[in-house]
Amino acid sequence: DSGVTQTPKHLITATGQRVTLRCSPRSGDLSVYWYQQSLDQGLQFLIQYYNGEERAKGNILERFSAQQFPDLHSELNLSSLELGDSALYFCASSVGGGTTDTQYFGPGTRLTVL
Amino acid sequence: QKEVEQDPGPLSVPEGAIVSLNCTYSNSAFQYFMWYRQYSRKGPELLMYTYSSGNKEDGRFTAQVDKSSKYISLFIRDSQPSDSATYLCAMGVLAGTALIFGKGTTLSVSS
């Protein structure tokens, strides 16, 4: 168990809908990362927050947004969902925000868009 | 050309075999190299990391980096069925924040 929790574990929804994925980092970790994992694209970095502020952006679509709250938990909002958004979404956390800080991954949320 | 290339496999070996997993990369700015292991239905977990060219050993695992060839490897000695998982390479720039991951190689070790 990495200490990172993600809810829900599974989510099934329809095209055009909006969902929110939630992540609680390990105790003491200030940085939260969001990743999307699909069979064809692999693990893709979406966005990183450090102590409430956006630190880095990756391949995140405009339909997706995220935030990190004062208690350091984070939410990833996915809107106008398309079939191609079906994937595993992972949250990771680390103490610092640099490349060399070990990232601890949560168990993921499996999103299915029908 | 993708920044990081990794053969997805699958790779099937008998117990006790030596396994070699590899990644190539195109960005010469990468200075930090990692291997993550991901069991089925779980999140990735860090296995090993290295900063420089050369070898780094940790038990049955050896990570190797060849910056001149832009090639990294993970060797697993005396492979066990418990090593059956997907192995992802990852790399980054020291002053940066985002890691770039390979697509992962699925390994199956049979007893």
Short mmCIF file of C-alpha atoms in Angstrom, two decimals:
data_model
loop_
_atom_site.label_atom_id
_atom_site.label_comp_id
_atom_site.label_asym_id
_atom_site.label_seq_id
_atom_site.Cartn_x
_atom_site.Cartn_y
_atom_site.Cartn_z
CA ASP A 1 0.00 0.00 0.00
CA SER A 2 1.57 3.28 -1.17
CA GLY A 3 -0.44 5.49 1.19
CA VAL A 4 -2.07 7.32 -1.73
CA THR A 5 -5.82 6.84 -1.93
CA GLN A 6 -8.04 7.36 -4.96
CA THR A 7 -11.80 7.30 -5.25
CA PRO A 8 -13.79 5.92 -6.87
CA LYS A 9 -12.09 2.69 -8.01
CA HIS A 10 -14.37 2.33 -11.00
CA LEU A 11 -16.54 4.80 -12.85
CA ILE A 12 -18.88 4.06 -15.74
CA THR A 13 -20.52 6.98 -17.44
CA ALA A 14 -21.85 8.14 -20.80
CA THR A 15 -20.40 10.37 -23.49
CA GLY A 16 -20.90 14.06 -22.84
CA GLN A 17 -20.98 13.65 -19.07
CA ARG A 18 -18.70 15.15 -16.43
CA VAL A 19 -16.93 13.24 -13.65
CA THR A 20 -14.65 14.08 -10.74
CA LEU A 21 -11.82 11.87 -9.56
CA ARG A 22 -10.40 12.35 -6.11
CA CYS A 23 -6.93 11.76 -4.69
CA SER A 24 -5.53 11.97 -1.18
CA PRO A 25 -1.71 12.08 -1.09
CA ARG A 26 0.53 10.36 1.44
CA SER A 27 0.80 12.16 4.73
CA GLY A 28 3.48 14.84 4.42
CA ASP A 29 3.60 14.88 0.63
CA LEU A 30 3.07 18.31 -0.90
CA SER A 31 3.06 17.39 -4.57
CA VAL A 32 0.29 15.61 -6.47
CA TYR A 33 0.53 14.33 -10.04
CA TRP A 34 -2.20 13.05 -12.34
CA TYR A 35 -1.55 10.49 -15.07
CA GLN A 36 -3.68 8.77 -17.70
CA GLN A 37 -2.82 5.21 -18.70
CA SER A 38 -4.23 3.59 -21.82
CA LEU A 39 -3.08 0.60 -23.85
CA ASP A 40 -2.10 2.61 -26.90
CA GLN A 41 -0.59 5.69 -25.21
CA GLY A 42 0.94 4.19 -22.07
CA LEU A 43 1.32 6.32 -18.94
CA GLN A 44 0.89 9.97 -19.84
CA PHE A 45 1.57 12.83 -17.43
CA LEU A 46 -1.37 15.22 -17.21
CA ILE A 47 -0.68 17.82 -14.53
CA GLN A 48 1.20 18.43 -11.27
CA TYR A 49 0.32 20.54 -8.25
CA TYR A 50 2.67 21.52 -5.48
CA ASN A 51 1.25 22.86 -2.21
CA GLY A 52 -1.89 24.12 -3.91
CA GLU A 53 -0.24 25.69 -6.95
CA GLU A 54 -0.03 24.30 -10.47
CA ARG A 55 3.61 23.29 -11.05
CA ALA A 56 3.68 21.58 -14.45
CA LYS A 57 1.33 20.70 -17.26
CA GLY A 58 1.60 17.77 -19.62
CA ASN A 59 -0.75 16.36 -22.21
CA ILE A 60 -3.90 17.54 -20.48
CA LEU A 61 -6.92 18.31 -22.65
CA GLU A 62 -8.79 21.58 -22.24
CA ARG A 63 -11.85 19.54 -21.22
CA PHE A 64 -9.88 18.35 -18.20
CA SER A 65 -9.03 20.44 -15.16
CA ALA A 66 -7.60 19.81 -11.74
CA GLN A 67 -7.04 21.53 -8.45
CA GLN A 68 -5.32 20.90 -5.14
CA PHE A 69 -7.09 22.00 -2.00
CA PRO A 70 -5.65 23.46 1.24
CA ASP A 71 -5.74 20.03 2.87
CA LEU A 72 -3.59 18.87 -0.13
CA HIS A 73 -6.12 16.46 -1.58
CA SER A 74 -6.65 16.87 -5.29
CA GLU A 75 -9.49 16.46 -7.75
CA LEU A 76 -9.34 15.84 -11.49
CA ASN A 77 -12.43 16.99 -13.38
CA LEU A 78 -13.18 15.47 -16.77
CA SER A 79 -15.97 17.03 -18.81
CA SER A 80 -17.67 16.48 -22.17
CA LEU A 81 -16.44 12.93 -21.97
CA GLU A 82 -15.62 11.01 -25.13
CA LEU A 83 -15.17 7.28 -25.74
CA GLY A 84 -11.43 7.86 -26.04
CA ASP A 85 -11.25 9.15 -22.47
CA SER A 86 -11.79 5.61 -21.19
CA ALA A 87 -8.58 4.79 -19.35
CA LEU A 88 -6.97 4.27 -15.98
CA TYR A 89 -6.31 7.52 -14.16
CA PHE A 90 -3.55 7.48 -11.57
CA CYS A 91 -2.67 9.97 -8.93
CA ALA A 92 0.82 10.04 -7.46
CA SER A 93 2.32 12.09 -4.68
CA SER A 94 5.81 13.07 -3.58
CA VAL A 95 7.37 15.09 -0.80
CA GLY A 96 8.90 17.69 -3.08
CA GLY A 97 8.06 18.69 -6.61
CA GLY A 98 11.23 17.79 -8.48
CA THR A 99 12.03 15.02 -10.92
CA THR A 100 14.17 13.19 -8.39
CA ASP A 101 11.46 13.03 -5.72
CA THR A 102 10.06 9.52 -5.58
CA GLN A 103 6.49 9.44 -6.77
CA TYR A 104 4.14 7.08 -4.97
CA PHE A 105 1.19 5.98 -7.06
CA GLY A 106 -2.33 5.31 -5.93
CA PRO A 107 -4.35 2.28 -7.08
CA GLY A 108 -6.02 4.23 -9.88
CA THR A 109 -9.55 4.96 -11.04
CA ARG A 110 -10.77 2.98 -14.03
CA LEU A 111 -13.02 5.19 -16.16
CA THR A 112 -15.27 3.66 -18.76
CA VAL A 113 -17.14 5.98 -21.09
CA LEU A 114 -20.00 4.31 -22.96
CA GLN B 1 9.86 9.81 -32.97
CA LYS B 2 8.60 9.32 -29.45
CA GLU B 3 10.83 10.61 -26.65
CA VAL B 4 10.96 7.19 -24.99
CA GLU B 5 10.56 3.86 -26.79
CA GLN B 6 9.98 0.56 -25.03
CA ASP B 7 9.12 -2.80 -26.54
CA PRO B 8 5.76 -3.82 -25.04
CA GLY B 9 6.49 -7.56 -25.27
CA PRO B 10 5.02 -9.71 -23.89
CA LEU B 11 8.13 -11.45 -22.68
CA SER B 12 7.78 -14.99 -21.30
CA VAL B 13 10.66 -16.71 -19.52
CA PRO B 14 11.09 -19.75 -17.26
CA GLU B 15 11.86 -19.32 -13.59
CA GLY B 16 15.56 -18.72 -12.98
CA ALA B 17 16.20 -17.03 -16.33
CA ILE B 18 18.04 -13.73 -16.73
CA VAL B 19 15.71 -11.07 -18.09
CA SER B 20 16.78 -7.99 -20.02
CA LEU B 21 14.36 -5.08 -20.41
CA ASN B 22 15.31 -2.07 -22.50
CA CYS B 23 14.35 1.48 -23.41
CA THR B 24 15.74 3.96 -25.87
CA TYR B 25 15.28 7.70 -25.69
CA SER B 26 15.87 10.67 -27.94
CA ASN B 27 16.20 13.61 -25.52
CA SER B 28 19.86 14.03 -24.56
CA ALA B 29 18.77 16.32 -21.69
CA PHE B 30 17.47 13.35 -19.68
CA GLN B 31 19.70 12.81 -16.65
CA TYR B 32 17.55 10.82 -14.25
CA PHE B 33 16.44 7.32 -15.12
CA MET B 34 14.00 5.07 -13.31
CA TRP B 35 12.37 1.69 -13.57
CA TYR B 36 8.87 1.18 -12.22
CA ARG B 37 7.11 -2.14 -11.72
CA GLN B 38 3.35 -2.39 -12.12
CA TYR B 39 1.42 -5.44 -11.05
CA SER B 40 -1.94 -6.12 -12.63
CA ARG B 41 -4.65 -3.78 -11.35
CA LYS B 42 -2.17 -1.80 -9.25
CA GLY B 43 -0.35 1.50 -9.55
CA PRO B 44 3.32 1.61 -10.61
CA GLU B 45 5.94 1.41 -7.86
CA LEU B 46 9.52 2.63 -8.09
CA LEU B 47 12.00 -0.20 -8.45
CA MET B 48 15.30 1.54 -9.12
CA TYR B 49 16.70 4.89 -10.13
CA THR B 50 20.06 6.10 -11.37
CA TYR B 51 21.52 9.43 -12.35
CA SER B 52 24.47 8.50 -14.46
CA SER B 53 25.88 6.16 -17.01
CA GLY B 54 27.03 2.78 -15.76
CA ASN B 55 25.49 0.07 -13.64
CA LYS B 56 23.58 0.12 -10.39
CA GLU B 57 22.77 -3.08 -8.51
CA ASP B 58 20.05 -3.82 -6.01
CA GLY B 59 19.73 -7.48 -5.13
CA ARG B 60 18.68 -9.40 -8.24
CA PHE B 61 18.13 -6.19 -10.20
CA THR B 62 20.72 -4.21 -12.18
CA ALA B 63 19.98 -0.93 -13.93
CA GLN B 64 22.28 0.12 -16.72
CA VAL B 65 22.47 3.47 -18.49
CA ASP B 66 24.41 4.21 -21.67
CA LYS B 67 23.99 7.92 -22.32
CA SER B 68 26.15 7.87 -25.45
CA SER B 69 23.72 5.42 -27.06
CA LYS B 70 20.65 6.84 -25.28
CA TYR B 71 19.81 3.36 -24.05
CA ILE B 72 18.83 2.05 -20.64
CA SER B 73 18.38 -1.52 -19.44
CA LEU B 74 17.06 -3.41 -16.47
CA PHE B 75 18.43 -6.89 -15.82
CA ILE B 76 16.69 -9.34 -13.53
CA ARG B 77 18.74 -12.30 -12.37
CA ASP B 78 17.24 -15.57 -11.17
CA SER B 79 13.77 -14.41 -12.20
CA GLN B 80 10.84 -15.53 -10.05
CA PRO B 81 7.12 -15.91 -10.78
CA SER B 82 6.60 -12.94 -8.44
CA ASP B 83 8.53 -10.81 -10.96
CA SER B 84 5.64 -11.22 -13.41
CA ALA B 85 4.49 -7.65 -13.97
CA THR B 86 4.74 -4.75 -16.39
CA TYR B 87 8.01 -2.84 -16.19
CA LEU B 88 8.01 0.82 -17.16
CA CYS B 89 11.07 2.90 -17.74
CA ALA B 90 10.85 6.59 -16.90
CA MET B 91 13.20 9.48 -17.27
CA GLY B 92 13.44 13.18 -16.63
CA VAL B 93 15.54 16.28 -16.61
CA LEU B 94 17.08 17.00 -13.21
CA ALA B 95 15.83 20.57 -13.09
CA GLY B 96 12.43 19.61 -14.42
CA THR B 97 9.35 18.15 -12.87
CA ALA B 98 7.58 15.88 -15.32
CA LEU B 99 8.68 12.32 -15.95
CA ILE B 100 8.36 10.70 -19.37
CA PHE B 101 7.37 7.05 -19.23
CA GLY B 102 7.83 4.23 -21.70
CA LYS B 103 4.74 2.20 -22.56
CA GLY B 104 5.95 -0.72 -20.45
CA THR B 105 7.07 -4.28 -21.12
CA THR B 106 4.91 -7.09 -19.80
CA LEU B 107 6.95 -9.92 -18.28
CA SER B 108 5.67 -13.37 -17.40
CA VAL B 109 7.87 -15.77 -15.42
CA SER B 110 6.64 -19.35 -15.36
CA SER B 111 7.49 -21.86 -12.64
#
